[in-house]
Coordinates of C-alpha atoms in Angstrom, one line a residue:
Chain A
M1 CA -17.3 59.9 325.0
S2 CA -18.2 56.3 325.5
A3 CA -21.8 57.0 324.7
V4 CA -20.7 58.5 321.3
W5 CA -18.2 55.8 320.5
P6 CA -20.6 53.1 319.1
H7 CA -22.4 55.7 317.0
L8 CA -19.4 56.9 315.0
P9 CA -20.7 55.4 311.7
A10 CA -24.0 57.3 312.0
L11 CA -22.2 60.5 313.0
Q12 CA -20.0 60.3 310.0
V13 CA -23.1 61.0 307.8
V14 CA -25.4 62.8 310.2
L15 CA -23.1 65.6 311.2
P16 CA -22.5 67.0 307.7
L17 CA -26.2 66.5 307.0
I18 CA -27.2 68.6 310.0
G19 CA -24.4 71.0 309.1
A20 CA -25.9 71.4 305.7
F21 CA -29.3 72.1 307.2
L22 CA -27.9 74.8 309.5
A23 CA -25.8 76.3 306.8
G24 CA -29.0 76.8 304.7
F25 CA -30.4 79.0 307.5
L26 CA -27.2 81.1 307.9
R27 CA -27.5 83.9 305.5
R28 CA -23.9 85.1 305.9
G29 CA -21.2 83.3 303.9
R30 CA -18.6 83.8 306.6
T31 CA -20.6 82.0 309.3
A32 CA -21.6 79.2 307.0
F33 CA -17.9 78.8 306.1
A34 CA -17.0 78.6 309.8
L35 CA -19.6 75.9 310.2
A36 CA -18.4 74.0 307.2
L37 CA -14.8 74.3 308.5
V38 CA -15.8 72.8 311.9
V39 CA -17.8 70.0 310.5
S40 CA -15.1 69.1 307.9
W41 CA -12.5 69.0 310.6
I42 CA -14.5 66.6 312.8
M43 CA -15.0 64.1 309.9
P44 CA -11.4 62.8 309.5
F45 CA -11.2 62.1 313.3
I46 CA -14.3 60.0 313.1
S47 CA -13.2 58.1 310.0
A48 CA -9.6 57.6 311.4
A49 CA -11.0 56.2 314.6
M50 CA -13.1 53.8 312.6
L51 CA -10.2 52.8 310.4
R52 CA -8.1 52.1 313.6
Q53 CA -10.9 50.0 315.0
V54 CA -11.4 48.1 311.8
L55 CA -7.6 47.3 311.4
A56 CA -7.5 46.2 315.0
S57 CA -10.7 44.1 315.4
G58 CA -12.4 43.6 312.0
P59 CA -15.4 45.0 310.3
I60 CA -17.9 47.3 312.2
S61 CA -21.6 46.6 311.6
Y62 CA -23.9 49.5 312.7
H63 CA -27.6 48.9 312.7
L64 CA -29.4 52.1 311.9
G65 CA -32.3 52.7 314.3
G66 CA -31.6 49.4 316.0
W67 CA -33.1 47.3 313.2
E68 CA -31.3 44.0 312.5
P69 CA -29.9 43.5 309.0
P70 CA -30.9 42.4 306.5
W71 CA -34.3 44.0 307.3
G72 CA -32.9 47.3 308.5
I73 CA -30.2 49.5 306.9
E74 CA -26.8 48.4 307.9
Y75 CA -23.7 50.7 307.9
R76 CA -20.8 48.3 307.4
V77 CA -17.3 49.5 307.7
D78 CA -14.4 47.3 306.6
V79 CA -10.8 48.1 305.6
L80 CA -11.8 49.1 302.1
N81 CA -14.5 51.7 302.9
A82 CA -12.7 52.9 306.1
F83 CA -9.8 53.7 303.7
V84 CA -12.2 55.6 301.3
L85 CA -13.9 57.4 304.2
V86 CA -10.5 58.6 305.6
L87 CA -9.5 59.8 302.1
V88 CA -12.7 61.8 301.5
S89 CA -12.9 63.3 304.9
A90 CA -9.2 64.2 305.1
I91 CA -9.2 65.7 301.7
G92 CA -12.3 67.7 302.6
A93 CA -10.7 69.0 305.8
V94 CA -7.5 70.0 304.2
M95 CA -9.2 71.8 301.3
V96 CA -11.9 73.7 303.2
P97 CA -9.7 76.6 304.4
F98 CA -8.8 77.3 300.8
A99 CA -12.5 77.8 300.0
R100 CA -13.1 81.0 301.8
R101 CA -11.1 83.4 299.5
S102 CA -11.5 81.4 296.4
V103 CA -15.3 81.2 296.8
A104 CA -15.6 84.8 297.9
F105 CA -13.9 85.7 294.6
E106 CA -15.9 83.5 292.3
V107 CA -19.4 83.2 293.8
Q108 CA -21.7 86.2 294.5
D109 CA -22.1 87.2 298.2
W110 CA -25.7 86.1 298.8
R111 CA -25.0 82.7 297.3
Q112 CA -22.0 81.8 299.5
A113 CA -24.0 80.5 302.5
W114 CA -25.8 78.2 300.0
F115 CA -22.5 77.2 298.6
Y116 CA -21.3 75.8 301.9
C117 CA -24.8 74.2 302.5
M118 CA -24.4 72.4 299.2
Y119 CA -20.8 71.4 299.9
L120 CA -21.8 69.8 303.3
L121 CA -24.7 68.0 301.6
C122 CA -22.4 66.7 299.0
L123 CA -19.9 65.6 301.7
A124 CA -22.7 63.8 303.5
G125 CA -23.8 62.0 300.3
L126 CA -20.3 60.9 299.4
L127 CA -19.5 59.6 302.9
G128 CA -22.9 57.9 302.9
I129 CA -22.2 56.0 299.7
A130 CA -18.9 54.9 301.2
I131 CA -20.3 53.8 304.5
T132 CA -23.6 52.1 303.7
G133 CA -24.0 48.4 303.4
D134 CA -27.4 48.7 301.7
A135 CA -27.7 48.9 298.0
F136 CA -30.7 51.1 297.8
N137 CA -29.4 53.4 300.6
A138 CA -26.4 53.9 298.4
F139 CA -28.6 55.1 295.6
V140 CA -30.2 57.7 297.9
F141 CA -26.8 59.0 299.0
L142 CA -25.7 58.9 295.3
E143 CA -28.5 61.2 294.4
I144 CA -27.9 63.5 297.5
S145 CA -24.3 63.9 296.4
S146 CA -25.2 64.3 292.7
L147 CA -28.0 66.9 293.2
S148 CA -25.7 69.0 295.4
T149 CA -22.9 68.6 292.9
Y150 CA -25.1 69.9 290.0
V151 CA -25.8 73.0 292.1
L152 CA -22.2 73.5 293.0
I153 CA -21.2 73.3 289.3
A154 CA -23.9 75.7 288.3
L155 CA -22.5 78.3 290.8
G156 CA -19.5 78.7 288.4
P157 CA -18.8 82.3 287.3
D158 CA -19.3 81.6 283.5
R159 CA -22.7 81.0 282.0
R160 CA -21.5 77.8 280.4
A161 CA -21.4 76.5 284.0
L162 CA -25.2 76.3 283.8
L163 CA -25.0 74.3 280.6
A164 CA -22.4 72.0 282.0
A165 CA -24.5 71.4 285.2
F166 CA -27.6 70.7 283.1
Q167 CA -25.7 68.2 280.9
Y168 CA -24.3 66.5 284.0
L169 CA -27.7 66.4 285.5
I170 CA -29.1 64.5 282.5
M171 CA -26.1 62.1 282.3
G172 CA -25.9 61.7 286.1
T173 CA -29.6 60.9 286.4
I174 CA -29.5 58.4 283.6
G175 CA -26.6 56.8 285.4
A176 CA -28.3 56.7 288.8
T177 CA -31.5 55.3 287.2
F178 CA -29.5 52.6 285.5
Y179 CA -28.0 51.8 288.9
V180 CA -31.6 51.5 290.4
I181 CA -32.7 49.3 287.6
G182 CA -29.7 47.0 288.4
I183 CA -30.5 47.0 292.1
G184 CA -34.2 46.3 291.2
L185 CA -33.2 43.2 289.2
L186 CA -31.0 42.0 292.1
Y187 CA -33.8 42.6 294.5
L188 CA -36.1 40.5 292.4
L189 CA -33.6 37.7 292.3
T190 CA -32.6 37.7 296.0
G191 CA -35.3 39.6 297.9
T192 CA -32.7 41.6 299.8
L193 CA -31.0 44.9 299.5
N194 CA -28.3 44.3 302.1
M195 CA -25.0 43.8 300.1
V196 CA -23.7 41.0 302.3
D197 CA -27.0 39.2 302.3
M198 CA -27.2 39.7 298.6
A199 CA -23.9 38.1 298.0
D200 CA -25.1 35.2 300.2
R201 CA -28.3 34.6 298.2
L202 CA -27.1 35.4 294.7
P203 CA -25.5 32.0 294.1
Q204 CA -29.0 30.4 294.2
A205 CA -29.8 32.4 291.0
W206 CA -26.6 31.4 289.3
P207 CA -26.5 29.9 286.7
S208 CA -30.2 29.1 286.6
Q209 CA -31.1 32.7 286.1
A210 CA -27.8 33.8 284.6
Q211 CA -29.5 36.2 282.2
T212 CA -31.0 38.4 284.9
V213 CA -27.9 38.3 286.9
V214 CA -25.8 39.5 283.9
A215 CA -28.4 42.2 283.1
A216 CA -28.2 43.4 286.7
L217 CA -24.4 43.4 286.5
A218 CA -24.5 45.4 283.3
F219 CA -27.0 48.0 284.6
V220 CA -25.0 48.5 287.8
T221 CA -21.7 48.7 285.8
V222 CA -23.0 51.3 283.3
G223 CA -24.8 53.3 285.9
V224 CA -21.8 53.6 288.3
S225 CA -19.4 54.0 285.4
L226 CA -21.3 57.1 284.3
K227 CA -20.7 58.6 287.7
L228 CA -17.1 57.7 287.8
A229 CA -16.5 58.9 284.2
L230 CA -15.1 55.7 282.8
F231 CA -14.2 56.2 279.2
P232 CA -16.4 56.6 277.0
L233 CA -19.0 57.6 279.6
H234 CA -16.9 60.6 280.6
V235 CA -18.4 63.3 278.2
W236 CA -20.0 65.3 281.1
L237 CA -16.7 65.6 283.0
P238 CA -14.5 68.0 281.0
N239 CA -17.2 70.8 280.8
A240 CA -18.3 70.3 284.4
Y241 CA -14.8 70.5 285.7
A242 CA -13.8 73.4 283.4
Y243 CA -16.7 75.7 284.3
A244 CA -17.3 74.9 288.0
P245 CA -15.8 77.2 290.6
S246 CA -12.1 76.3 291.1
W247 CA -12.6 74.9 294.6
V248 CA -15.5 72.7 293.5
T249 CA -13.5 71.2 290.6
A250 CA -10.7 70.4 293.1
F251 CA -13.1 68.8 295.6
L252 CA -15.1 66.8 293.0
S253 CA -12.0 65.5 291.2
A254 CA -10.6 64.3 294.5
T255 CA -13.7 62.8 296.0
A256 CA -16.8 62.3 293.9
T257 CA -15.3 60.1 291.2
K258 CA -13.3 58.2 293.8
V259 CA -16.4 57.3 295.8
A260 CA -18.1 56.1 292.6
I261 CA -15.1 53.9 291.9
Y262 CA -15.4 52.5 295.4
L263 CA -19.0 51.6 294.7
L264 CA -18.0 49.7 291.6
I265 CA -15.3 47.8 293.5
R266 CA -17.8 47.0 296.2
F267 CA -20.2 45.5 293.7
Y268 CA -17.6 43.7 291.6
F269 CA -15.6 42.1 294.5
S270 CA -18.0 42.0 297.4
V271 CA -21.3 41.2 295.7
F272 CA -20.9 39.7 292.2
G273 CA -17.3 38.4 292.7
V274 CA -18.1 36.2 295.7
A275 CA -21.5 35.1 294.4
I276 CA -21.1 34.2 290.8
D277 CA -18.4 33.0 288.5
V278 CA -17.3 36.4 287.1
N279 CA -14.5 34.8 285.1
A280 CA -17.1 33.3 282.8
L281 CA -18.0 36.8 281.7
P282 CA -15.6 39.1 279.7
I283 CA -15.8 41.9 282.4
S284 CA -12.1 42.0 283.0
E285 CA -11.3 42.3 279.3
I286 CA -13.9 45.1 278.8
I287 CA -12.7 47.1 281.8
I288 CA -9.0 46.8 280.8
A289 CA -9.8 47.8 277.1
L290 CA -11.8 50.8 278.2
S291 CA -9.1 51.8 280.8
L292 CA -6.4 51.7 278.1
A293 CA -8.6 53.7 275.8
A294 CA -9.0 56.3 278.6
M295 CA -5.3 56.4 279.3
F296 CA -4.4 57.1 275.7
I297 CA -7.3 58.9 274.1
A298 CA -8.0 61.3 277.0
S299 CA -4.3 62.0 277.6
A300 CA -3.9 62.7 273.9
I301 CA -6.9 65.2 274.0
A302 CA -5.3 66.8 277.1
V303 CA -2.1 67.5 275.1
F304 CA -4.0 69.7 272.6
E305 CA -6.2 71.5 275.2
T306 CA -5.4 75.2 275.7
N307 CA -7.6 75.8 278.8
V308 CA -5.5 74.3 281.6
K309 CA -8.5 73.4 283.7
R310 CA -10.0 71.4 280.8
M311 CA -6.6 69.9 280.2
L312 CA -6.5 68.6 283.8
A313 CA -10.1 67.5 283.5
Y314 CA -9.2 65.2 280.5
S315 CA -6.2 64.1 282.5
S316 CA -8.6 63.0 285.3
V317 CA -10.4 60.8 282.8
A318 CA -7.0 59.3 281.9
Q319 CA -6.0 58.8 285.5
I320 CA -9.3 57.1 286.3
G321 CA -8.3 54.7 283.6
Y322 CA -5.3 53.6 285.7
I323 CA -7.6 53.0 288.6
T324 CA -10.0 50.9 286.6
L325 CA -7.1 49.1 285.1
G326 CA -6.3 47.9 288.6
I327 CA -9.9 46.8 289.0
G328 CA -9.7 44.9 285.6
L329 CA -6.5 43.2 286.6
A330 CA -8.3 41.9 289.7
N331 CA -5.1 40.4 291.3
Q332 CA -3.5 41.3 294.5
A333 CA -0.8 43.7 293.2
G334 CA -3.1 45.2 290.4
L335 CA -6.0 46.0 292.7
T336 CA -3.6 47.4 295.3
G337 CA -2.2 49.7 292.6
G338 CA -5.8 50.8 291.7
L339 CA -6.7 51.5 295.3
V340 CA -3.5 53.3 296.0
H341 CA -4.1 55.4 292.9
I342 CA -7.5 56.4 294.3
V343 CA -5.6 58.2 297.1
N344 CA -2.6 59.4 295.1
H345 CA -4.7 60.7 292.3
A346 CA -7.0 62.5 294.7
L347 CA -4.0 64.2 296.3
M348 CA -2.5 65.1 293.0
K349 CA -5.6 66.5 291.3
A350 CA -6.6 68.3 294.5
A351 CA -3.2 70.0 294.5
L352 CA -3.3 70.8 290.7
F353 CA -6.8 72.2 290.7
L354 CA -6.2 74.2 293.9
A355 CA -3.1 75.7 292.3
L356 CA -5.2 76.7 289.3
G357 CA -7.8 78.2 291.7
A358 CA -5.0 80.3 293.3
I359 CA -3.8 81.3 289.8
F360 CA -7.3 82.3 288.8
L361 CA -7.6 84.4 292.0
R362 CA -4.3 86.3 291.2
A363 CA -4.1 86.3 287.4
G364 CA -7.8 86.0 286.5
T365 CA -7.2 83.3 283.8
V366 CA -6.4 79.6 283.5
T367 CA -5.6 79.5 279.7
L368 CA -2.2 78.2 278.7
D369 CA -1.2 81.6 277.3
G370 CA -2.4 83.5 280.3
L371 CA 0.0 81.3 282.5
A372 CA 3.1 82.7 280.7
G373 CA 5.8 83.3 283.3
I374 CA 3.4 82.7 286.2
G375 CA 6.2 80.5 287.8
R376 CA 8.2 83.7 288.5
R377 CA 5.2 85.6 290.0
M378 CA 3.7 82.8 292.1
P379 CA 6.7 80.6 292.9
L380 CA 5.2 78.6 295.8
T381 CA 2.0 77.9 293.9
M382 CA 3.8 76.7 290.8
A383 CA 6.2 74.7 292.9
A384 CA 3.2 72.8 294.3
F385 CA 1.8 72.5 290.8
T386 CA 5.1 71.1 289.6
I387 CA 5.3 68.5 292.3
A388 CA 1.8 67.4 291.6
G389 CA 2.4 67.4 287.9
F390 CA 5.4 65.1 288.3
G391 CA 3.3 62.9 290.5
L392 CA 0.8 62.6 287.7
V393 CA 3.6 61.5 285.3
G394 CA 4.7 58.9 287.9
T395 CA 8.2 60.2 288.6
P396 CA 10.0 58.1 291.3
G397 CA 10.0 60.0 294.6
T398 CA 6.3 61.0 294.2
A399 CA 3.2 59.1 295.1
G400 CA 2.2 58.6 291.5
F401 CA 5.2 56.2 291.1
V402 CA 4.0 53.9 293.8
S403 CA 0.6 53.3 292.2
K404 CA 2.1 52.8 288.8
W405 CA 4.6 50.4 290.2
Y406 CA 1.9 48.2 291.7
L407 CA -0.1 48.3 288.5
A408 CA 3.0 47.2 286.5
V409 CA 3.6 44.4 289.0
G410 CA 0.0 43.4 288.7
A411 CA 0.3 43.2 284.9
L412 CA 3.5 41.2 285.2
D413 CA 1.8 38.8 287.5
K414 CA -0.6 38.1 284.7
G415 CA 2.3 37.8 282.3
W416 CA 1.1 40.8 280.3
W417 CA 4.4 42.7 279.7
V418 CA 2.8 44.6 276.9
L419 CA 0.6 46.3 279.5
V420 CA 3.6 47.4 281.4
F421 CA 4.9 49.0 278.2
L422 CA 1.5 50.7 277.7
I423 CA 1.5 52.1 281.3
V424 CA 4.9 53.6 280.7
A425 CA 4.0 54.9 277.2
S426 CA 0.8 56.7 278.6
S427 CA 2.9 58.2 281.3
L428 CA 5.0 59.8 278.7
I429 CA 2.0 61.4 277.1
T430 CA 1.2 62.8 280.6
L431 CA 4.7 64.2 280.6
I432 CA 4.0 66.0 277.4
Y433 CA 1.0 68.0 278.7
V434 CA 2.4 68.6 282.1
G435 CA 5.6 69.7 280.4
R436 CA 3.7 72.1 278.2
V437 CA 2.2 73.9 281.2
L438 CA 5.6 74.0 283.0
E439 CA 7.4 75.3 279.9
V440 CA 4.9 78.2 279.6
A441 CA 4.9 78.9 283.3
Y442 CA 8.6 79.0 283.8
L443 CA 10.4 79.7 280.6
R444 CA 8.2 82.4 279.0
E445 CA 8.4 86.1 279.9
P446 CA 5.6 87.1 282.3
A447 CA 2.8 89.1 280.6
P448 CA 2.3 92.7 281.8
E449 CA -1.2 91.7 283.0
I450 CA 0.2 89.5 285.7
A451 CA 2.9 91.9 286.9
Q452 CA 1.1 92.4 290.2
A453 CA 0.3 88.7 290.8
D454 CA 2.0 87.0 293.7
D455 CA 1.4 83.9 295.9
P456 CA -2.1 83.7 297.4
P457 CA -2.8 84.3 301.1
L458 CA -1.7 81.8 303.7
T459 CA -5.2 80.2 304.0
M460 CA -4.9 79.1 300.4
L461 CA -1.2 78.4 300.3
L462 CA -1.1 76.1 303.3
P463 CA -3.7 73.5 301.9
L464 CA -1.8 73.6 298.6
L465 CA 1.6 73.0 300.2
A466 CA 0.2 70.4 302.5
L467 CA -1.1 68.4 299.6
A468 CA 2.2 68.8 297.7
A469 CA 4.1 67.6 300.8
A470 CA 1.7 64.6 301.1
I471 CA 2.5 63.7 297.4
V472 CA 6.2 63.5 298.2
Y473 CA 5.7 61.9 301.6
F474 CA 3.6 59.1 300.2
G475 CA 6.1 58.6 297.5
F476 CA 8.6 57.4 300.1
E477 CA 6.4 56.2 303.0
T478 CA 3.9 53.8 301.7
Q479 CA 2.7 52.2 304.9
W480 CA -0.5 54.3 305.1
T481 CA -1.4 54.1 301.5
A482 CA -0.1 51.0 299.9
G483 CA 0.0 49.1 303.2
I484 CA -3.7 49.6 303.9
A485 CA -4.7 49.3 300.2
S486 CA -2.9 46.0 300.1
T487 CA -4.7 44.7 303.1
A488 CA -8.0 45.7 301.6
A489 CA -7.1 44.2 298.2
K490 CA -6.1 40.9 299.9
V491 CA -9.5 40.6 301.4
L492 CA -11.3 41.4 298.1
V493 CA -9.2 39.2 295.9
E494 CA -9.3 36.2 298.2
G495 CA -13.1 36.6 298.4
L496 CA -13.4 36.1 294.6
R497 CA -14.9 32.8 293.6
Chain B
M1 CA -46.2 31.9 269.3
A2 CA -44.8 30.8 272.7
T3 CA -42.9 34.1 272.9
L4 CA -46.0 36.1 272.0
T5 CA -48.0 34.3 274.7
S6 CA -45.3 35.0 277.2
L7 CA -45.2 38.6 276.2
A8 CA -48.9 38.9 276.5
Q9 CA -48.9 37.3 280.0
H10 CA -46.2 39.7 281.1
Y11 CA -47.8 42.7 279.4
N12 CA -47.0 44.9 282.4
Y13 CA -43.3 44.4 281.8
V14 CA -43.8 45.2 278.2
I15 CA -45.4 48.5 279.1
T16 CA -42.6 49.2 281.6
I17 CA -39.8 48.6 279.0
F18 CA -41.7 50.6 276.4
L19 CA -41.9 53.6 278.7
M20 CA -38.3 53.1 279.7
M21 CA -37.1 53.2 276.1
T22 CA -39.5 56.1 275.2
G23 CA -38.1 58.2 278.0
L24 CA -34.5 57.4 277.1
Y25 CA -35.2 58.1 273.4
I26 CA -36.7 61.5 274.2
V27 CA -33.6 62.4 276.3
V28 CA -31.3 61.5 273.5
A29 CA -33.3 62.8 270.5
R30 CA -34.7 66.1 271.7
A31 CA -32.6 69.3 271.8
N32 CA -35.2 71.2 273.8
M33 CA -34.1 71.1 277.4
V34 CA -37.6 71.0 278.8
K35 CA -38.5 68.1 276.6
K36 CA -35.3 66.4 277.7
L37 CA -36.4 66.7 281.3
V38 CA -39.9 65.3 280.4
G39 CA -38.1 62.3 278.8
L40 CA -36.0 61.9 281.9
S41 CA -39.0 61.9 284.1
I42 CA -40.8 59.2 281.9
F43 CA -37.6 57.1 282.1
Q44 CA -37.5 57.4 285.9
T45 CA -41.2 56.7 286.3
S46 CA -40.9 53.5 284.3
V47 CA -38.4 52.3 287.0
Y48 CA -41.1 52.9 289.7
L49 CA -43.3 50.4 287.8
L50 CA -40.4 48.0 287.5
Y51 CA -40.2 47.9 291.3
I52 CA -43.8 47.9 292.2
E53 CA -45.2 45.4 289.7
P54 CA -43.5 42.3 291.2
G55 CA -44.5 43.4 294.7
K56 CA -48.1 42.9 293.9
I57 CA -49.5 39.4 294.1
I58 CA -52.9 38.9 292.6
G59 CA -55.3 38.1 295.5
G60 CA -52.6 39.1 298.1
T61 CA -53.6 41.4 300.9
A62 CA -51.7 43.9 302.9
P63 CA -49.1 42.3 305.1
I64 CA -51.1 42.2 308.3
I65 CA -50.7 39.2 310.6
N66 CA -54.2 37.5 310.6
P67 CA -54.9 33.8 310.4
A68 CA -57.6 34.4 307.9
F69 CA -55.0 35.5 305.3
S70 CA -52.0 33.7 304.0
L71 CA -51.2 35.5 300.8
Y72 CA -49.5 38.8 301.1
S73 CA -48.2 41.5 298.8
N74 CA -44.7 42.8 299.4
P75 CA -44.8 46.3 300.9
L76 CA -41.1 47.0 300.6
P77 CA -41.0 48.1 296.9
H78 CA -43.6 50.7 297.6
V79 CA -41.5 52.2 300.4
L80 CA -38.4 52.1 298.2
I81 CA -40.3 53.8 295.3
L82 CA -41.7 56.5 297.7
T83 CA -38.0 57.4 298.2
A84 CA -37.3 57.2 294.5
I85 CA -40.2 59.5 293.7
V86 CA -38.9 62.1 296.1
V87 CA -35.5 61.8 294.4
G88 CA -37.2 62.1 291.0
V89 CA -39.2 65.2 292.0
A90 CA -36.0 66.8 293.4
T91 CA -34.1 66.0 290.2
L92 CA -36.9 67.4 288.0
A93 CA -37.2 70.6 290.1
L94 CA -33.5 71.2 290.0
G95 CA -33.4 70.5 286.3
L96 CA -36.2 73.0 285.6
A97 CA -34.5 75.6 287.8
L98 CA -31.4 75.2 285.7
V99 CA -33.4 75.5 282.5
V100 CA -34.9 78.8 283.9
R101 CA -31.3 80.1 284.6
I102 CA -30.1 79.0 281.2
N103 CA -33.0 80.8 279.6
E104 CA -32.1 83.9 281.5
A105 CA -28.5 83.7 280.5
Y106 CA -28.8 82.6 276.9
G107 CA -32.4 83.6 275.9
T108 CA -33.2 80.1 274.6
V109 CA -33.6 76.5 275.8
E110 CA -32.7 74.9 272.5
E111 CA -29.3 73.2 272.8
E112 CA -28.3 74.0 269.2
E113 CA -28.9 77.7 269.6
I114 CA -27.1 77.7 272.9
F115 CA -24.0 76.2 271.4
E116 CA -24.2 78.7 268.5
R117 CA -24.4 81.6 271.0
D118 CA -21.4 80.3 272.9
R119 CA -19.4 80.0 269.7
A120 CA -20.4 83.5 268.7
A121 CA -19.5 85.0 272.1

């Protein structure tokens, strides 16, 4: 064990990578699933061990291949990315048992082994982005996760899934290329790709070469914002989420956008924030304006959507707005709220989309009309959906309330009470679309088509109920979410110049 | 005049940015999916140039330790771009594979016609 211990950061990425390789060779979906299950359940233990170590004794720096940074690639784990690693790996582990039945229902037999291969590859990419301290390495992992994501989306049962995957491929590649251009400019300025080293050397270029620094900042921002679906760069998201297999939608909404948000935070606070005078630039204002636009416009579109999967996809765009609002506020409470919302939104959207996956398995539809009376046929599934829905609104007693509370405090710290009003107002729009679904599901008479529908098998029900329980638990017990997020936010905000 | 001279002296960057914009324009303006991918490839390729050009120093040699040489070219951009080329090839291959599947499912690779067929269905 002691021989393995120092190599935990590498294992976090290498294990799913090897798992993906092996899953590609396994022709049978069942064996590939078993492999994915084992790998996914090892991941949270590794990340939790790293989080423990980081909280106890400060950042871990792992030198890949024994090469000293800044020449070699460094895996650097501090509180912020240990937090993100635990989130991604834990969500993956909780969700994987659900995949077996759902994927068997939605994906053809001979493609199932490939499905798990792509899932493991995507997991490796996402964990890689979160763990690496090297800007170019992050690009490679970004593309590993993106390419496997395109395949996962294209495996959706409808032919429109292919179109959605293609459109995402175009947008995603433009985003990744913008990111590389930004990194290229930073490399020209500093001669390094290591993020810590970059932050050390960037002040030499500021303000003498301010133009290039600002261009690099803009390219990185736009590139990463395309991946995290910041309004108005979100246009790929609704179709991709609506037509992907149910399980993929749940997994992506809980992890992929969150990891991209992490990357943006890393660049804003750990690279640009410490190196240059970011307050001289209108970044904060732009991010807050776009976040507010997302919160209101995307929520308003969600209200009128009749396909519930698409409705929740637009809701994701709106909820990402809350997270970026926390980034824009850039003070202790605001950033804590943003970081906590990364976790809380991941839990809520995973629960909501898994519930839809279960409904699709039993009722064969996810349109609003098709859900009529489903609450009486699938009581436990809809109970989980209801809890997550109220979490989305931000009802006290759910996790969603905690993040919105911190955001509101962050806004008040800046003296922007109008913003507090806007946060509450946008939550009310959320209540409208969540309420529409609940009204249809509970108050209407069940259609004859779903007379036979009942709650899904235990392997699907347990992940769903576990997520719902977590949403309530983290609504009361905030030590593991807000506590750690606040520690991470403190480091980031104090580092700002 | 000074701007023009400066542009002429940095003609390689002018070419890079021209290629970048050409690629991006094709992606946006063309509805044919294969052409979109061609544009995307041009866009990505221009970034390879953006990295490699500054690494080359006129008169610089390969970075080998030898007292006879003191001027070296930077080898790192080449290594980075080797990786980026692999990523670009994988993206193009996956994109074309998707286009093949779309053509099988819809019978066309023109975006307008695909939207029409989805509306009709």
